[in-house]
């Protein structure tokens, strides 16, 4: 099993916050593979998978951002009706609780990729493997 | 071994001190009555003559003086010496309204600097020390006061003023500063910057800090002591009375000794003006008995605190004032409850947050709202929204436990709240903007 590292960044609920992070990543030559923003009334949490996790964390921390690195699961499924439902059935049958998930596009237009955040990665990964779901490694994503 | 700048005064018996105060008060009252029309009018109005004041026991007969009087008398109305005898003007920071200007003769400056020299000595300062003055220079008394006191002690004085924090730290390293003097919020910022520059307290020679000019908590003291590897001493003063050094902390760090040979302190009930016995909380009132140019009699500081004459382990007999709980004009009344920013600061530091925060008070639908923006703790950042909201809630509960009212807590990014190089602005009360549209 090879979990993928996701970077989360705390964003204030003010204009130009996302822009600030993007400018720093741009200057660091970082490429973003997957991204989602969770928003609340007070703040946002930017979550992303990048091509160079260490470097992205360094440049963001240098700029005083609050940054966390979390291991998540990434899967690739056919771009067809019912595919996500199948994944959720597999996880549901193992009682895996999903914190959040988001989709991103991969290299192929016949497949779609998802980031899945659960509390027990190992349990979920085993269930997905048994169910025949393709899991992506950090390397797979970096090379997309 | 405790060292004193003026052992005779600092360790004087209570009896001798009272005698000294009695003599000086009688002379001072005569001086202001004869030379200041404003005082003469106030005393005549109250039916008090200088002859009625035979010593400190008669102090309560004299009228109070408030900040409003100082504004009314601005600029020369309380001047007790010809301008040709004055050598200096200083002014309040104006954080709570119109500035107040104070005048000093050379004797006044000498007395003030002598008071600061006592404070520096009590913090362990000698002529071997390098005293790094990072209070603002200029009209503000912080820079001038510590600068003068440092000279008096014979320290090598670094007149840094505030700002350019990295340069401050470079000078500290290169020139071996041993005593740092600035506001506590700036000391906290310097501590933060030291660590950001990849340095530790071991890279510096600092041993002590003398911090004042704004209220700060014990929690903040411990946090500064840790980040800079020093012992942090409180110093108290106000421009109206002279400047920093009206009272200072000793090695016991449990309240500040008031320089009673120059300033008589009373604690009064702020509502009735009645003098309260030792040990009761009330408003601090000062009478300056040696100032020549700008002597204030029974000046109401609006600082709420307590006095104590308990024996101090340092050997000084000067009365001690507790750290003020807050200036009465820092106090907010929110939904009928008295709230001091220092109470909120205490909770934040206890809960592991930085002392950088912003309090916003407003009134919506006739109800007061209390919003507190707090810099999140980067170590506790989580990618899960719920974790972050739980942190907000836990902090709100802790603040509610302290204050008795429910705040709204908003976590904001680290370093996003403006750092202060002088007095920190912690409170925005939007209700005042609405109540007094003219201001």
Short mmCIF file of N, CA and C in Angstrom, two decimals, chain A residues 69-143:
data_model
loop_
_atom_site.label_atom_id
_atom_site.label_comp_id
_atom_site.label_asym_id
_atom_site.label_seq_id
_atom_site.Cartn_x
_atom_site.Cartn_y
_atom_site.Cartn_z
N UNK A 69 0.44 18.08 6.53
CA UNK A 69 0.57 17.03 5.52
C UNK A 69 -0.19 15.81 6.03
N UNK A 70 -1.09 15.29 5.22
CA UNK A 70 -1.90 14.15 5.62
C UNK A 70 -1.80 13.08 4.55
N UNK A 71 -1.82 11.83 4.99
CA UNK A 71 -1.83 10.75 4.00
C UNK A 71 -3.28 10.45 3.62
N UNK A 72 -3.51 10.44 2.32
CA UNK A 72 -4.86 10.16 1.83
C UNK A 72 -4.78 9.00 0.84
N UNK A 73 -5.93 8.53 0.38
CA UNK A 73 -5.95 7.51 -0.66
C UNK A 73 -6.32 8.19 -1.96
N UNK A 74 -5.72 7.74 -3.05
CA UNK A 74 -6.11 8.26 -4.36
C UNK A 74 -6.46 7.06 -5.24
N UNK A 75 -7.56 7.17 -5.93
CA UNK A 75 -7.98 6.06 -6.78
C UNK A 75 -8.26 6.56 -8.18
N UNK A 76 -8.25 5.62 -9.11
CA UNK A 76 -8.62 5.94 -10.48
C UNK A 76 -9.72 4.98 -10.90
N UNK A 77 -10.83 5.51 -11.37
CA UNK A 77 -11.94 4.64 -11.78
C UNK A 77 -12.40 5.03 -13.18
N UNK A 78 -13.03 4.12 -13.90
CA UNK A 78 -13.50 4.44 -15.25
C UNK A 78 -14.51 5.58 -15.21
N UNK A 79 -14.46 6.40 -16.26
CA UNK A 79 -15.38 7.53 -16.37
C UNK A 79 -16.70 7.01 -16.92
N UNK A 80 -17.50 6.41 -16.04
CA UNK A 80 -18.75 5.78 -16.48
C UNK A 80 -19.75 5.82 -15.34
N UNK A 81 -21.05 5.77 -15.67
CA UNK A 81 -22.06 5.82 -14.61
C UNK A 81 -21.89 4.69 -13.61
N UNK A 82 -22.10 5.00 -12.32
CA UNK A 82 -22.12 3.96 -11.29
C UNK A 82 -20.78 3.62 -10.69
N UNK A 83 -19.70 4.20 -11.23
CA UNK A 83 -18.37 3.79 -10.75
C UNK A 83 -18.09 4.29 -9.33
N UNK A 84 -18.45 5.54 -9.05
CA UNK A 84 -18.19 6.06 -7.70
C UNK A 84 -19.09 5.33 -6.70
N UNK A 85 -20.28 5.06 -7.16
CA UNK A 85 -21.22 4.33 -6.30
C UNK A 85 -20.62 2.99 -5.89
N UNK A 86 -19.96 2.34 -6.84
CA UNK A 86 -19.33 1.04 -6.54
C UNK A 86 -18.25 1.20 -5.46
N UNK A 87 -17.46 2.25 -5.58
CA UNK A 87 -16.40 2.51 -4.59
C UNK A 87 -17.02 2.72 -3.20
N UNK A 88 -18.09 3.50 -3.18
CA UNK A 88 -18.71 3.81 -1.89
C UNK A 88 -19.35 2.56 -1.28
N UNK A 89 -19.86 1.69 -2.14
CA UNK A 89 -20.40 0.41 -1.64
C UNK A 89 -19.31 -0.40 -0.95
N UNK A 90 -18.16 -0.45 -1.59
CA UNK A 90 -17.04 -1.23 -1.03
C UNK A 90 -16.63 -0.67 0.33
N UNK A 91 -16.49 0.66 0.38
CA UNK A 91 -16.05 1.28 1.64
C UNK A 91 -17.14 1.16 2.71
N UNK A 92 -18.38 1.34 2.27
CA UNK A 92 -19.51 1.25 3.21
C UNK A 92 -19.61 -0.12 3.84
N UNK A 93 -19.35 -1.15 3.03
CA UNK A 93 -19.49 -2.50 3.56
C UNK A 93 -18.40 -2.80 4.60
N UNK A 94 -17.33 -2.02 4.57
CA UNK A 94 -16.27 -2.18 5.60
C UNK A 94 -16.43 -1.15 6.72
N UNK A 95 -17.55 -0.44 6.71
CA UNK A 95 -17.80 0.59 7.72
C UNK A 95 -16.75 1.70 7.74
N UNK A 96 -16.22 2.01 6.59
CA UNK A 96 -15.23 3.10 6.52
C UNK A 96 -15.99 4.44 6.47
N UNK A 97 -15.60 5.33 7.36
CA UNK A 97 -16.23 6.65 7.39
C UNK A 97 -15.41 7.63 6.56
N UNK A 98 -16.04 8.25 5.57
CA UNK A 98 -15.31 9.19 4.71
C UNK A 98 -15.41 10.60 5.27
N UNK A 99 -14.25 11.23 5.47
CA UNK A 99 -14.23 12.62 5.95
C UNK A 99 -14.58 13.56 4.80
N UNK A 100 -13.93 13.35 3.68
CA UNK A 100 -14.23 14.14 2.50
C UNK A 100 -13.62 13.46 1.29
N UNK A 101 -14.10 13.81 0.11
CA UNK A 101 -13.42 13.35 -1.11
C UNK A 101 -13.57 14.40 -2.19
N UNK A 102 -12.66 14.38 -3.12
CA UNK A 102 -12.78 15.28 -4.27
C UNK A 102 -12.16 14.65 -5.49
N UNK A 103 -12.68 15.08 -6.64
CA UNK A 103 -12.26 14.48 -7.90
C UNK A 103 -11.17 15.31 -8.56
N UNK A 104 -10.34 14.66 -9.29
CA UNK A 104 -9.39 15.41 -10.13
C UNK A 104 -9.19 14.63 -11.42
N UNK A 105 -8.72 15.34 -12.46
CA UNK A 105 -8.57 14.66 -13.74
C UNK A 105 -7.16 14.11 -13.86
N UNK A 106 -7.09 12.95 -14.43
CA UNK A 106 -5.77 12.33 -14.61
C UNK A 106 -5.31 12.50 -16.05
N UNK A 107 -4.46 11.59 -16.47
CA UNK A 107 -3.89 11.69 -17.80
C UNK A 107 -4.86 11.19 -18.87
N UNK A 108 -5.74 10.30 -18.47
CA UNK A 108 -6.62 9.68 -19.46
C UNK A 108 -8.00 10.31 -19.42
N UNK A 109 -8.62 10.49 -20.59
CA UNK A 109 -9.98 11.02 -20.58
C UNK A 109 -11.00 9.89 -20.41
N UNK A 110 -10.53 8.66 -20.21
CA UNK A 110 -11.45 7.55 -19.99
C UNK A 110 -11.56 7.20 -18.51
N UNK A 111 -10.75 7.90 -17.69
CA UNK A 111 -10.76 7.60 -16.25
C UNK A 111 -10.86 8.90 -15.46
N UNK A 112 -11.34 8.77 -14.25
CA UNK A 112 -11.38 9.93 -13.37
C UNK A 112 -10.75 9.52 -12.04
N UNK A 113 -10.08 10.50 -11.40
CA UNK A 113 -9.38 10.17 -10.16
C UNK A 113 -10.06 10.86 -8.98
N UNK A 114 -9.92 10.23 -7.81
CA UNK A 114 -10.50 10.80 -6.59
C UNK A 114 -9.48 10.77 -5.46
N UNK A 115 -9.53 11.82 -4.64
CA UNK A 115 -8.82 11.80 -3.35
C UNK A 115 -9.87 11.40 -2.32
N UNK A 116 -9.52 10.44 -1.49
CA UNK A 116 -10.45 10.03 -0.44
C UNK A 116 -9.75 10.15 0.91
N UNK A 117 -10.38 10.89 1.82
CA UNK A 117 -9.81 11.07 3.17
C UNK A 117 -10.65 10.27 4.14
N UNK A 118 -10.02 9.26 4.74
CA UNK A 118 -10.71 8.44 5.74
C UNK A 118 -9.85 8.43 6.99
N UNK A 119 -10.39 7.90 8.08
CA UNK A 119 -9.59 7.85 9.31
C UNK A 119 -8.65 6.65 9.33
N UNK A 120 -9.09 5.55 8.73
CA UNK A 120 -8.26 4.34 8.77
C UNK A 120 -7.85 3.99 7.34
N UNK A 121 -6.70 4.50 6.93
CA UNK A 121 -6.25 4.30 5.56
C UNK A 121 -6.05 2.82 5.22
N UNK A 122 -5.48 2.09 6.17
CA UNK A 122 -5.09 0.71 5.89
C UNK A 122 -6.33 -0.14 5.59
N UNK A 123 -7.28 -0.04 6.46
CA UNK A 123 -8.54 -0.77 6.31
C UNK A 123 -9.22 -0.45 4.97
N UNK A 124 -9.27 0.86 4.67
CA UNK A 124 -9.92 1.30 3.44
C UNK A 124 -9.15 0.82 2.21
N UNK A 125 -7.81 0.92 2.29
CA UNK A 125 -6.98 0.52 1.15
C UNK A 125 -7.16 -0.97 0.87
N UNK A 126 -7.17 -1.78 1.93
CA UNK A 126 -7.35 -3.22 1.75
C UNK A 126 -8.70 -3.53 1.11
N UNK A 127 -9.73 -2.82 1.55
CA UNK A 127 -11.06 -3.05 1.01
C UNK A 127 -11.09 -2.70 -0.48
N UNK A 128 -10.45 -1.59 -0.84
CA UNK A 128 -10.43 -1.16 -2.23
C UNK A 128 -9.66 -2.17 -3.10
N UNK A 129 -8.55 -2.65 -2.55
CA UNK A 129 -7.77 -3.64 -3.29
C UNK A 129 -8.61 -4.89 -3.55
N UNK A 130 -9.28 -5.38 -2.49
CA UNK A 130 -10.13 -6.57 -2.65
C UNK A 130 -11.24 -6.31 -3.67
N UNK A 131 -11.72 -5.08 -3.73
CA UNK A 131 -12.81 -4.75 -4.65
C UNK A 131 -12.32 -4.44 -6.06
N UNK A 132 -11.01 -4.51 -6.28
CA UNK A 132 -10.48 -4.32 -7.61
C UNK A 132 -10.40 -2.87 -8.05
N UNK A 133 -10.32 -1.94 -7.10
CA UNK A 133 -10.21 -0.52 -7.45
C UNK A 133 -8.74 -0.15 -7.57
N UNK A 134 -8.39 0.56 -8.63
CA UNK A 134 -6.99 0.94 -8.85
C UNK A 134 -6.63 2.10 -7.92
N UNK A 135 -5.57 1.88 -7.15
CA UNK A 135 -5.09 2.97 -6.28
C UNK A 135 -3.84 3.59 -6.89
N UNK A 136 -3.76 4.89 -6.77
CA UNK A 136 -2.63 5.61 -7.35
C UNK A 136 -1.57 5.87 -6.29
N UNK A 137 -0.32 5.83 -6.70
CA UNK A 137 0.76 6.21 -5.78
C UNK A 137 1.09 7.68 -6.02
N UNK A 138 1.89 8.22 -5.11
CA UNK A 138 2.29 9.62 -5.25
C UNK A 138 3.05 9.80 -6.58
N UNK A 139 3.82 8.79 -6.90
CA UNK A 139 4.58 8.82 -8.14
C UNK A 139 3.66 8.83 -9.37
N UNK A 140 2.64 7.97 -9.32
CA UNK A 140 1.66 7.96 -10.42
C UNK A 140 1.11 9.36 -10.66
N UNK A 141 0.76 10.01 -9.55
CA UNK A 141 0.11 11.33 -9.69
C UNK A 141 1.11 12.37 -10.19
N UNK A 142 2.33 12.28 -9.65
CA UNK A 142 3.35 13.24 -10.08
C UNK A 142 3.62 13.14 -11.58
N UNK A 143 3.50 11.94 -12.10
CA UNK A 143 3.83 11.74 -13.52
C UNK A 143 2.64 11.96 -14.46
#
